[in-house]
Coordinates of C-alpha atoms and ligand atoms in Angstrom, one line a residue:
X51 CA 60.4 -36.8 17.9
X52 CA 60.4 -33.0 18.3
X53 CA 58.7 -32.1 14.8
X54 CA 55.7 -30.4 15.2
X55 CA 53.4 -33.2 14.6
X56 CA 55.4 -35.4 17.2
X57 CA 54.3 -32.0 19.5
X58 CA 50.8 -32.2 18.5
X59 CA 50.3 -35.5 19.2
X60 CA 51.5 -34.7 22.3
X61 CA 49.5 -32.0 23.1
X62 CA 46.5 -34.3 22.0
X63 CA 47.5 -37.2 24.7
X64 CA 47.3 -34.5 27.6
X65 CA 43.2 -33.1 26.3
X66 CA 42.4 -36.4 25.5
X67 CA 43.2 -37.6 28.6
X68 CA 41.8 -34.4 30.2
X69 CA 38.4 -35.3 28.3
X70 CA 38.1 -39.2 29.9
X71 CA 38.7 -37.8 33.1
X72 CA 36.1 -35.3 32.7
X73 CA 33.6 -37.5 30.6
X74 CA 34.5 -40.4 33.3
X75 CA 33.7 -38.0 36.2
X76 CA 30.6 -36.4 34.7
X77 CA 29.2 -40.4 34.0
X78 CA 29.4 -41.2 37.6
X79 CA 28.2 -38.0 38.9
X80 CA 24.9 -38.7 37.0
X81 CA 24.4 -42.0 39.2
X82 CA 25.0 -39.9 42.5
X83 CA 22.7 -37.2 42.2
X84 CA 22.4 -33.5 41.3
X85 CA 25.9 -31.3 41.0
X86 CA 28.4 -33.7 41.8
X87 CA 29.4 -33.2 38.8
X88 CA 34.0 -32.6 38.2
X89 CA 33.3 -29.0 37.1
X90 CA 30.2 -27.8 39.0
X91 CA 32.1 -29.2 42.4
X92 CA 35.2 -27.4 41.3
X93 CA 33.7 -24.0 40.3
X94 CA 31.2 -24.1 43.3
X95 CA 34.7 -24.0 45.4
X96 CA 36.1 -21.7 43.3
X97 CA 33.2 -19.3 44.0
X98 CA 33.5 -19.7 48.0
X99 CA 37.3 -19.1 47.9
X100 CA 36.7 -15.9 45.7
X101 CA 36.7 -12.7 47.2
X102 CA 33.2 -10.9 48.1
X103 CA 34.5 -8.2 45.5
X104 CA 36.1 -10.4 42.6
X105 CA 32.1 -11.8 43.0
X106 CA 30.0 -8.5 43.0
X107 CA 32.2 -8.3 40.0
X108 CA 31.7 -11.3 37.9
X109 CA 27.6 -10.4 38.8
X110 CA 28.0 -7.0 37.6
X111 CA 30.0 -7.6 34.5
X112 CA 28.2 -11.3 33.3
X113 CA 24.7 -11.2 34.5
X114 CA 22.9 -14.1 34.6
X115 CA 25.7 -15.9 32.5
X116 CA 27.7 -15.7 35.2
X117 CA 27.8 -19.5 36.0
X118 CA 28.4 -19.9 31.9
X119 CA 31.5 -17.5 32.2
X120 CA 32.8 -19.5 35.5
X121 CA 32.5 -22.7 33.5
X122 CA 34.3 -21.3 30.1
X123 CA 37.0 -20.0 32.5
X124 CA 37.5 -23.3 34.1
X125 CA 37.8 -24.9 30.3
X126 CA 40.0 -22.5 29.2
X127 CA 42.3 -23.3 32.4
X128 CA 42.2 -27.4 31.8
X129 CA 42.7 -27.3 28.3
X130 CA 45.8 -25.0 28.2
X131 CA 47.1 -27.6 31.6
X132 CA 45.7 -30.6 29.5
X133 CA 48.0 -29.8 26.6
X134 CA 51.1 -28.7 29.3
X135 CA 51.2 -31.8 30.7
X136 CA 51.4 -33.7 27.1
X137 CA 54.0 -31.5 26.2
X138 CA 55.7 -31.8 29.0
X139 CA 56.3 -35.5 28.8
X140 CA 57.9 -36.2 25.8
X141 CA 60.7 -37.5 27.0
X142 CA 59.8 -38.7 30.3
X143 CA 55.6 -39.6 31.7
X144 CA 56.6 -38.5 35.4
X145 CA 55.4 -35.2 34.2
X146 CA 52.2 -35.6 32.9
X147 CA 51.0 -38.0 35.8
X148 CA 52.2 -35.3 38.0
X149 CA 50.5 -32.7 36.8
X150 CA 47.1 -35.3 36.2
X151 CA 47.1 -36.3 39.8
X152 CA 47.6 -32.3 40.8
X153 CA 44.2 -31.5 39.4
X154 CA 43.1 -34.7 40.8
X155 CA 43.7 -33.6 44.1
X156 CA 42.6 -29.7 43.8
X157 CA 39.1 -31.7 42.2
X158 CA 39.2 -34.2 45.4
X159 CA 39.3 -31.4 48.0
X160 CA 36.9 -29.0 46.2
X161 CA 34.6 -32.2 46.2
X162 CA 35.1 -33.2 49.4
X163 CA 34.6 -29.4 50.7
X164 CA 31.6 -28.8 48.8
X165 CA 30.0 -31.9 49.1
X166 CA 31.0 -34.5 51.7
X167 CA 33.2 -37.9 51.6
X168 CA 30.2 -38.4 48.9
X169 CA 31.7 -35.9 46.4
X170 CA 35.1 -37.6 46.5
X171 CA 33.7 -40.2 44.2
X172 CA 33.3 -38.6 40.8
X173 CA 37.0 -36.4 41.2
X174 CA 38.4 -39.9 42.0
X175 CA 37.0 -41.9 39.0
X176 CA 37.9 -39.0 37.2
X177 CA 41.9 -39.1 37.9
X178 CA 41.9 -42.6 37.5
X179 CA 40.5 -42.6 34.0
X180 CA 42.8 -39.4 32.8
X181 CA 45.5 -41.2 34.6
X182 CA 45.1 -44.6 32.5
X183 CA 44.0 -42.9 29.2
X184 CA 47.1 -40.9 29.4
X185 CA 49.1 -43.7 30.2
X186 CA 47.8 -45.7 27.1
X187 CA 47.8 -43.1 24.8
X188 CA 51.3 -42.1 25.7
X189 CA 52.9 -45.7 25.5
X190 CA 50.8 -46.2 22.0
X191 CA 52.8 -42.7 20.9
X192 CA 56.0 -43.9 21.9
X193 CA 55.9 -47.3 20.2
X194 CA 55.1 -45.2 17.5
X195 CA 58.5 -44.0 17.4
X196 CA 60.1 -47.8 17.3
X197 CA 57.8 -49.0 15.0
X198 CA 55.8 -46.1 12.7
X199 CA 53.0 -47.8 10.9
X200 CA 51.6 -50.2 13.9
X201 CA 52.1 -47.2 16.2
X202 CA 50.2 -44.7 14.2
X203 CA 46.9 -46.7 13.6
X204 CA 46.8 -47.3 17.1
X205 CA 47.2 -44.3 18.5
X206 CA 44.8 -42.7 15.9
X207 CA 42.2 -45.4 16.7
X208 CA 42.4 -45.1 20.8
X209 CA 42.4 -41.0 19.8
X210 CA 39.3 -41.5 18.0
X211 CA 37.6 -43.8 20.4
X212 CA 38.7 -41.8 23.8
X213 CA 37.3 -38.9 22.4
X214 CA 33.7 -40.0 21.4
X215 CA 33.7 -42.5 24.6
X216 CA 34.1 -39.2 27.1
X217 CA 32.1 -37.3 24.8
X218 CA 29.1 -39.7 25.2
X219 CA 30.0 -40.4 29.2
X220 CA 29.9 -37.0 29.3
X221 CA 25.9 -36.4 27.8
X222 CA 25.0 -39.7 29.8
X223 CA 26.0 -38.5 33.4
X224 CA 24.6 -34.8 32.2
X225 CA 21.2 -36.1 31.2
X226 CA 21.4 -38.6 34.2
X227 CA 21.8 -36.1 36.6
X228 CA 19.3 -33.5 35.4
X229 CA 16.5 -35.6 34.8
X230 CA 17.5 -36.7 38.7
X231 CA 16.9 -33.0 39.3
X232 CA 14.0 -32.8 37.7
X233 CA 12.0 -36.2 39.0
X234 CA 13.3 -34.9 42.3
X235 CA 12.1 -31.0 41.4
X236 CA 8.5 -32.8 40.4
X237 CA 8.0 -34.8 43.5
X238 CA 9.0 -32.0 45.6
X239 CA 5.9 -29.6 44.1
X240 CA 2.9 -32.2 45.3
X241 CA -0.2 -32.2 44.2
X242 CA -1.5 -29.0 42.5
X243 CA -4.8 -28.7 44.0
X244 CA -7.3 -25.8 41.0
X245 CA -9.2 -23.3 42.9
X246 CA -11.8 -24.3 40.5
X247 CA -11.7 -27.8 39.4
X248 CA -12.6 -29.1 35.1
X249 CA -16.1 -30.2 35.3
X250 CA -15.3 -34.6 35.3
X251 CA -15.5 -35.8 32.1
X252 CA -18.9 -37.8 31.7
X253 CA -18.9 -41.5 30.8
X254 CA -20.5 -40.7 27.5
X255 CA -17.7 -38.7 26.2
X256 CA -15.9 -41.4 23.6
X257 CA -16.7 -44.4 21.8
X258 CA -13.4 -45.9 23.6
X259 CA -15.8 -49.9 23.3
X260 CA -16.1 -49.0 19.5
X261 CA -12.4 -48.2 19.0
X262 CA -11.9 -44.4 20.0
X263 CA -9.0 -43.0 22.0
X264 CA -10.0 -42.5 25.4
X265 CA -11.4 -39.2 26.1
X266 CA -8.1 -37.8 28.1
X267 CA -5.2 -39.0 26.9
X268 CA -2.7 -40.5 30.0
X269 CA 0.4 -38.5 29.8
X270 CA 3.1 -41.1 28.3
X271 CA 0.7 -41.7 25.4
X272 CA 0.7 -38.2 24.8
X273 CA 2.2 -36.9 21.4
X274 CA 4.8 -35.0 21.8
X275 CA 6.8 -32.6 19.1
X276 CA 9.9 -30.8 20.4
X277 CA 12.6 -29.2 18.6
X278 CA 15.4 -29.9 21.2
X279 CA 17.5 -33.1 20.6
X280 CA 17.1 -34.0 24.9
X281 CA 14.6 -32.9 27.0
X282 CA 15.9 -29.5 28.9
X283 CA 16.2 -30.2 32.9
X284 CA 14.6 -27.4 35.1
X285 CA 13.6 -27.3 38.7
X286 CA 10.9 -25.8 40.1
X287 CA 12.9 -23.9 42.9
X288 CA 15.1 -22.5 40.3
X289 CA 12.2 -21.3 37.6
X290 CA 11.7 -17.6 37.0
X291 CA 8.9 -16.9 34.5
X292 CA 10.1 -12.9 32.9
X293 CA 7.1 -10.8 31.6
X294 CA 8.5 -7.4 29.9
X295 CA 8.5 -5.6 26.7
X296 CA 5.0 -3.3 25.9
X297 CA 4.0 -3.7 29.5
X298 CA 3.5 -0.8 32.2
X299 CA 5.3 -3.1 34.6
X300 CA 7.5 -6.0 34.2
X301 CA 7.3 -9.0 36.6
X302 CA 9.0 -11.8 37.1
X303 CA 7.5 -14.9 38.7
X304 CA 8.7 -17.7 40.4
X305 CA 7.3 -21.2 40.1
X306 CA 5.1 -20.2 44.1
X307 CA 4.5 -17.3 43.0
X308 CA 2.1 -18.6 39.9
X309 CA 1.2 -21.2 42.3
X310 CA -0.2 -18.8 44.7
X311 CA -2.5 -17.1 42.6
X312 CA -5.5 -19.7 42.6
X313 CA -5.0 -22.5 39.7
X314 CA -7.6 -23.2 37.2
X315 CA -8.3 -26.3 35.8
X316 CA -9.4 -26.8 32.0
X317 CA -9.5 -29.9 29.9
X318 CA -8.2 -28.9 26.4
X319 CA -7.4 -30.8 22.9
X320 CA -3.8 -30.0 21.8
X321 CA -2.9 -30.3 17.9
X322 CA 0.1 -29.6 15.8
X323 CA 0.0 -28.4 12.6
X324 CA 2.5 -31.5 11.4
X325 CA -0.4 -33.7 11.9
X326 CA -1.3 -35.4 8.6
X327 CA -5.1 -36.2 8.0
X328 CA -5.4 -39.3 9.4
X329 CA -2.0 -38.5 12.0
X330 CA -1.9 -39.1 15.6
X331 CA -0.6 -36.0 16.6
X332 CA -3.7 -35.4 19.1
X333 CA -4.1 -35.6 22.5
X334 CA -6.6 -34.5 25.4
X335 CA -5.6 -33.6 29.0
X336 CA -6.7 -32.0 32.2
X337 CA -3.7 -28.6 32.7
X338 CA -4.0 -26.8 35.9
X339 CA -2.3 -23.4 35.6
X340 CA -2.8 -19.7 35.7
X341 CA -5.0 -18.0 33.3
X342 CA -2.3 -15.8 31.1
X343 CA -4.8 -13.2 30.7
X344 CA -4.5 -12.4 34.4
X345 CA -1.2 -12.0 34.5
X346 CA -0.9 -9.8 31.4
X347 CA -3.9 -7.9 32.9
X348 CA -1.3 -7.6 36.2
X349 CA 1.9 -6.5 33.8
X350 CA -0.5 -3.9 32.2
X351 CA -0.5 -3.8 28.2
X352 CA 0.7 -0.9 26.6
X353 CA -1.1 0.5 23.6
X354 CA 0.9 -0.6 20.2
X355 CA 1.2 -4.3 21.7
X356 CA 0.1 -7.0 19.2
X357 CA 2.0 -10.4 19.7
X358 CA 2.9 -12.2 23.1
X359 CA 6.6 -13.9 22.0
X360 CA 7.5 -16.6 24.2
X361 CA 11.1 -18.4 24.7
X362 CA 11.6 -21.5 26.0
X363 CA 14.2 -22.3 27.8
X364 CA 15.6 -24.5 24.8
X365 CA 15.6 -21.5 22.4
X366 CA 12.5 -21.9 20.9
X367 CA 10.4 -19.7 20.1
X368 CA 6.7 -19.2 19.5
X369 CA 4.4 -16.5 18.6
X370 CA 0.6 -15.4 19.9
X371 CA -1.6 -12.5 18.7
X372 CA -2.3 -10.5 21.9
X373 CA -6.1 -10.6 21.6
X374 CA -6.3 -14.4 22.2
X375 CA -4.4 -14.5 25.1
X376 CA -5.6 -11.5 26.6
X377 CA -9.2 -12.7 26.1
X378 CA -10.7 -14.3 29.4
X379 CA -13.1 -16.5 27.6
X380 CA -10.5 -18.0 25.6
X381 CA -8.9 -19.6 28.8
X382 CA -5.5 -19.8 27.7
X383 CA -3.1 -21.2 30.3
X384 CA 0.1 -21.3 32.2
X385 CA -0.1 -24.5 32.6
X386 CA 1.7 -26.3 35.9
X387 CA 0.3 -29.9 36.0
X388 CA -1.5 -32.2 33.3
X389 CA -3.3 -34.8 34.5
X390 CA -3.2 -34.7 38.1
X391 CA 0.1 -34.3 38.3
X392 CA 3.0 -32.1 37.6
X393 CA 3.7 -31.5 33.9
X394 CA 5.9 -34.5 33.5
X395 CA 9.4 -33.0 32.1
X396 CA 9.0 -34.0 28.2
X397 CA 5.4 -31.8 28.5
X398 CA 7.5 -28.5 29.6
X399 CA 8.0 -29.1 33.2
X400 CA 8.0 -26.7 35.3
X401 CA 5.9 -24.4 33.3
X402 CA 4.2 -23.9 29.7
X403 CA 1.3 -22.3 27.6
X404 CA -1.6 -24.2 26.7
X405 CA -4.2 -22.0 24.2
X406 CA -7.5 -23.6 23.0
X407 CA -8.2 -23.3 19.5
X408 CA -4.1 -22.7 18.2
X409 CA -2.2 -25.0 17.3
X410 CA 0.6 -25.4 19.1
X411 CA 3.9 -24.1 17.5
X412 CA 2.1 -20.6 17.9
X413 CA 0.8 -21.2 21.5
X414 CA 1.8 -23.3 23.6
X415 CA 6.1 -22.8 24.7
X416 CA 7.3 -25.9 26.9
X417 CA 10.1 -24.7 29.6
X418 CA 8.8 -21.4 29.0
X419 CA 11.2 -18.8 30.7
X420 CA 10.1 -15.4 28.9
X421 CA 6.9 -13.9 27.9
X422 CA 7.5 -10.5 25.7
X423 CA 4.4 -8.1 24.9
X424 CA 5.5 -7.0 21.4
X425 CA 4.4 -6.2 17.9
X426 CA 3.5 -8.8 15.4
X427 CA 7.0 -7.5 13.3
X428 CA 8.6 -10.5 15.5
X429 CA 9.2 -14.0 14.0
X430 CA 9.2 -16.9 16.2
X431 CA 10.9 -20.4 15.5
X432 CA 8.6 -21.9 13.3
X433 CA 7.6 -18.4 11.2
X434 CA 11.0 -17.9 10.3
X435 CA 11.1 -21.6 8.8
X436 CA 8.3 -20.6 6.4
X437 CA 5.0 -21.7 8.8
X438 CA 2.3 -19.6 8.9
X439 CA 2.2 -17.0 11.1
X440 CA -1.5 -17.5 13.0
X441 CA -2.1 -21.0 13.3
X442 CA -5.7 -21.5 14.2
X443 CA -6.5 -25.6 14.3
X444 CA -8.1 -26.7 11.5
X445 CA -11.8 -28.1 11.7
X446 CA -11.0 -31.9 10.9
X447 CA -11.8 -35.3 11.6
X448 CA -10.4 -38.9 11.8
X449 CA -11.2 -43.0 11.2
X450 CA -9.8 -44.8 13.7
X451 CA -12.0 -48.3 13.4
X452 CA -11.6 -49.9 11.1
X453 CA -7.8 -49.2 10.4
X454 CA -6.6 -48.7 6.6
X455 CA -6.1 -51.7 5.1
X456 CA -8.0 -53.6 8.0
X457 CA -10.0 -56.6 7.1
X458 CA -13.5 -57.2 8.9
X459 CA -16.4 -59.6 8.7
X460 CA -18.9 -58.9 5.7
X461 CA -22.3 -57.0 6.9
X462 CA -22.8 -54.9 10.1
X463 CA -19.6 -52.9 11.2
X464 CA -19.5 -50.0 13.6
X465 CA -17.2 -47.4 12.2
X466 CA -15.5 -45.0 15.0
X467 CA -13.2 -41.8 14.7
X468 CA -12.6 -38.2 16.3
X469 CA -13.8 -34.8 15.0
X470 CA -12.4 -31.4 16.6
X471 CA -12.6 -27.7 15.8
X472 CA -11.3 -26.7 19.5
X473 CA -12.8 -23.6 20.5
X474 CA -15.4 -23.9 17.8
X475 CA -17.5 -27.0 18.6
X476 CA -18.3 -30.1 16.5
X477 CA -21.4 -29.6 15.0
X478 CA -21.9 -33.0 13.1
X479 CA -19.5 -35.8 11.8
X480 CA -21.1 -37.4 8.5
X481 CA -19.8 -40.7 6.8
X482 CA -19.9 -42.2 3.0
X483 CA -19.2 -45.9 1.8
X484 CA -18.4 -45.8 -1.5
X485 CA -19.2 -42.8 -2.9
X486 CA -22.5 -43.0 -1.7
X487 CA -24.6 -40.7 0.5
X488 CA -23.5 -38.7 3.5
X489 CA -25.1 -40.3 6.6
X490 CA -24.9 -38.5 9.9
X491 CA -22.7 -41.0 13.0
X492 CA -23.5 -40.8 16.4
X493 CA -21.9 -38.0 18.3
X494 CA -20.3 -38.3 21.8
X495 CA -21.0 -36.3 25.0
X496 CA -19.9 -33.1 24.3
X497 CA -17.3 -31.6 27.0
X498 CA -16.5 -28.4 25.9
X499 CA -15.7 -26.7 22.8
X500 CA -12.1 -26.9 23.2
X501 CA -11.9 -30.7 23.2
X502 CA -12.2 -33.4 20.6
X503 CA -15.6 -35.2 20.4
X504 CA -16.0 -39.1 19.3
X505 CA -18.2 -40.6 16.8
X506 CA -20.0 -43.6 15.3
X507 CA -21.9 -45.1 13.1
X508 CA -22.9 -48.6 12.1
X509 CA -22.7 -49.5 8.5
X510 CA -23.2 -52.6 6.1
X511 CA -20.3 -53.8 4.4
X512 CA -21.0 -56.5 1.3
X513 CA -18.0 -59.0 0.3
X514 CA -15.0 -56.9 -1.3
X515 CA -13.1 -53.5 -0.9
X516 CA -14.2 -50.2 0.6
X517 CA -13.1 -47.0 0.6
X518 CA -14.5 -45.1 4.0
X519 CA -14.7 -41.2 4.3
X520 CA -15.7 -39.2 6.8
X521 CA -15.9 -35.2 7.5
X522 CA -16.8 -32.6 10.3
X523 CA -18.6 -29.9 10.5
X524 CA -18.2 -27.4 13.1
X525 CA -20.7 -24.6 15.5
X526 CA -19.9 -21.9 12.8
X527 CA -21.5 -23.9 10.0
X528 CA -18.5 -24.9 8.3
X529 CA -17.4 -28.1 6.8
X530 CA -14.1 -29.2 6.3
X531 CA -12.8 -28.9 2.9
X532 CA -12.2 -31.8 0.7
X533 CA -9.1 -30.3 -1.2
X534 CA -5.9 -32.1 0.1
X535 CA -3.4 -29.7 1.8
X536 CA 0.0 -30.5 2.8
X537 CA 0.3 -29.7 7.0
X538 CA 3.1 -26.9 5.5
X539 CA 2.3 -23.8 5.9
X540 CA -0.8 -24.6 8.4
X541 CA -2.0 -27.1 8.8
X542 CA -3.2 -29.8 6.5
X543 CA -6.9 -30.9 5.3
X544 CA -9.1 -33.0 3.0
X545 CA -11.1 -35.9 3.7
X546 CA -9.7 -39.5 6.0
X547 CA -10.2 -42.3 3.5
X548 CA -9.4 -45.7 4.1
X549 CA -9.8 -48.9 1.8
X550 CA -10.7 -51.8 4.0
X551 CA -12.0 -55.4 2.6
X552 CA -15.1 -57.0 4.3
X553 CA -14.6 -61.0 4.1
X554 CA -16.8 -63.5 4.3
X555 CA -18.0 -64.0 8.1
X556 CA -17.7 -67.7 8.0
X557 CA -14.7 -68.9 6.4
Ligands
MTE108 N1 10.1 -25.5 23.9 C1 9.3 -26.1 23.0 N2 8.0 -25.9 23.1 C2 7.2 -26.4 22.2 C3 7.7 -27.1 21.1 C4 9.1 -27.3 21.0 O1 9.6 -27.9 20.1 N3 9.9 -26.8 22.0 N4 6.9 -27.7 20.2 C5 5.6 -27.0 20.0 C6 4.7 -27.8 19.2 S1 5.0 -27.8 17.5 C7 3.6 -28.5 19.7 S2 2.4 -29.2 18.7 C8 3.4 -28.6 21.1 C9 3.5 -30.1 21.5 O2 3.4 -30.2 22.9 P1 3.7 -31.6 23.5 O3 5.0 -32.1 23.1 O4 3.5 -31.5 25.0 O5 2.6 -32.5 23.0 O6 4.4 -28.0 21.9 C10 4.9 -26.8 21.4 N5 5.9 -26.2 22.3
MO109 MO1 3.2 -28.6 16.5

């Protein structure tokens, strides 16, 4: 029973059971609101009982990974506890227990003194699930002994399954609690009231009766594209927004601060460059925010300065040429609130870029936390995975009615689709049957350059199939291409088609 594996399965019961408790504690902190959480309570009293100097110190020496270096410490300490206490109870479990419930109590007190009778709750599920899991795990390990092959399986199956069962506890409390945070963070901010409101959006401006989208998207039907495997949780009250780099001064703003400075409002058509012709990766809305150009104006550019590199607070990256979001009539935005209402947290709460006319892996960072003035010799997220390095959005347009493949009564049908060419303007949509002649649909209100406009057209349809086409052209005169590109490297184009079969009407 002392060979080395015999030891490392021992070793194994005391981090495995170290794991529930933590995964366990985590699970049930997520129902009871933000950081009541095994570790945060425990390093929160840890900070309080640390000495003003040992403090100053950790600030000095860490930064802002301070918190990151408090919670690797506290790891490190667990673990090498963890794997004590399985050792130590090889021959006897009083040890182990002993040593479970020891850290069970320092965790009860450090919740109790940081947060209430209420932060007793997640220590205390917590010892009771490293208490049981080590109890399990141990007796599976000692039957082992009497009886090898039985033993073994078990014990390797209850390792496996303890493991991934705290490790999933574990991500549900942690995404339970900051999307808490968040919701709470949201409510909390109120209504963000522009300084100068987005002209309303006149009833003319889609063909929604004849099978459009409606002109502003609602924000849960709103596409969304994001790198990040969960959404990142950030509260207003925290957010710092850091401006540096080619700048004569750098700032760094807080979520009231960018409030402060007089919202704008501006209705604007996002696109990404995945969007397939024919894809649904399109969507209208209302941001409120602060024109960028007025707070790089504030940081003062320094000559030399090309790109504007933004991180999120996820890691990604994205990059913008300078002279687009330095120029006022472009109306670029850091946007707060989408739709009347705070940006809801999948949309970048508290804070992102919005920029007419790019699309919006160059332009427009969710969770942004850093905005560097730089050269263009910096590759963002996207860049370095072989996308092109400009972005603009592609002049193209769309067939929503009737669907591909649709069938419809033979003889008068209203076709209806979207055109854009944001910051450009739609200049005409045209549409062909068949092969046949180009004939001009109806256009839609226009709003503004930077959003998408609607079209329609009626059209005969005899019995049999149809192929539909339709394409765009925009305020410079151009028409979209018919060649076929692939949405790698920016953005695809060619003409919507779709084969649909007219019936007979009376069947
Ligand atoms: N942090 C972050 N910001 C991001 C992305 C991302 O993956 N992570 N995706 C970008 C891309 S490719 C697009 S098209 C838009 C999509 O914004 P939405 O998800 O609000 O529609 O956000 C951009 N900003
Ligand atoms: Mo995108």
């Amino acid at each position: 029973m002392d060979s080395p594996t015999g030891r490392i399965r021992f070793a194994l019961i005391g981090l495995l059971a170290a794991a529930a408790a933590l995964g366990a504690g985590q699970l049930v902190a997520g129902f009871l609101g933000p950081g009541y959480g095994p570790l945060t309570v425990v390093g929160d009293a840890a900070v309080d009982l640390s000495p003003q100097p040992l403090k100053e110190w950790a600030i000095r020496a860490f930064g802002e990974s301070d918190k990151t270096v408090l919670f690797a410490g506290a790891a490190v300490v667990l673990a090498a506890a963890a794997v004590l206490a399985g050792l130590g109870s090889r021959r006897r479990s009083g040890f182990g227990f002993a040593v479970i419930g020891l850290f069970g109590m320092a965790g009860l007190a450090a919740g109790i003194a940081e947060r209430g009778a209420r932060g007793a709750i997640a220590p205390l599920v917590a010892v009771i699930a490293g208490l049981a899991v080590f109890g399990l795990l141990r007796a599976a390990a000692v039957s082992n002994r009497v009886e090898p092959s039985i033993g073994r399986r078990r014990f390797l199956l209850g390792s496996v399954g303890v493991g991934a069962g705290a490790a999933v506890a574990w991500f549900v409390g942690d995404t339970l609690a900051g999307a808490g945070d968040t919701q709470r963070s949201r409510l909390a901010v109120g209504s963000l009231r522009p300084r100068t409101p987005a002209p309303p959006i006149p009833a003319g401006a889609d063909f929604a009766g004849s099978g459009t989208p409606r002109f502003i998207t609602p924000n849960p039907e709103f596409y969304r594209i994001d790198t990040a495997l969960s959404v990142p949780a950030m509260r207003a009250e925290d957010y710092r927004l850091r401006v540096h780099g080619m700048v004569e001064r750098e700032l760094e703003l807080g979520y009231e601060d960018l409030r402060e400075r007089g919202l704008v409002a501006k209705t604007i058509t996002m696109t990404c460059v995945s969007n397939e012709v024919g894809g649904e990766y399109i969507s209208t809305a209302t941001f409120v925010g602060v024109p960028i150009h007025e707070v790089l104006t504030e940081a003062g550019i320094r000559p030399g300065a090309q790109q504007v590199f933004s991180t999120s607070a996820d890691g990604f990256t994205a990059g913008t040429p300078l002279d687009v979001l330095h120029d006022p009539r472009r109306g670029a935005l850091l946007a707060l609130g989408m739709n009347g209402e705070p940006l809801p947290a999948e949309h970048g709460f508290p804070v992102r870029m919005v920029t007419p006319g790019l699309y919006g892996y160059v332009s427009a960072t969710k969770w942004l936390v850093d905005l560097e003035i730089t050269t263009f010799a910096k590759q963002a997220y996207w860049e370095q995975r072989g996308w092109g390095k400009w972005g603009p959005i592609k002049t193209e347009s769309r067939i929503d009615r009737p669907r591909a493949g649709e069938r419809v009564p033979e003889g008068r049908t209203m076709l209806a689709g979207i055109a854009w060419a944001q910051h450009t303007g739609i200049e005409a949509v045209e549409v062909r049957v068949d092969g046949g002649p180009w004939q001009c649909a109806q256009l839609s209100t226009e709003v503004s350059a930077d959003t998408w406009r609607m079209w329609r057209i009626p059209v005969e349809l005899g019995r049999g199939e149809h192929t539909i086409q339709c394409r765009a052209t925009d305020r410079s005169g151009y028409t979209q291409t018919e060649a076929r590109a692939d949405p790698v490297p920016d953005g695809a184009t060619g003409w919507h088609t779709v084969l649909v079969t007219a019936d007979p009407a009376n069947r």
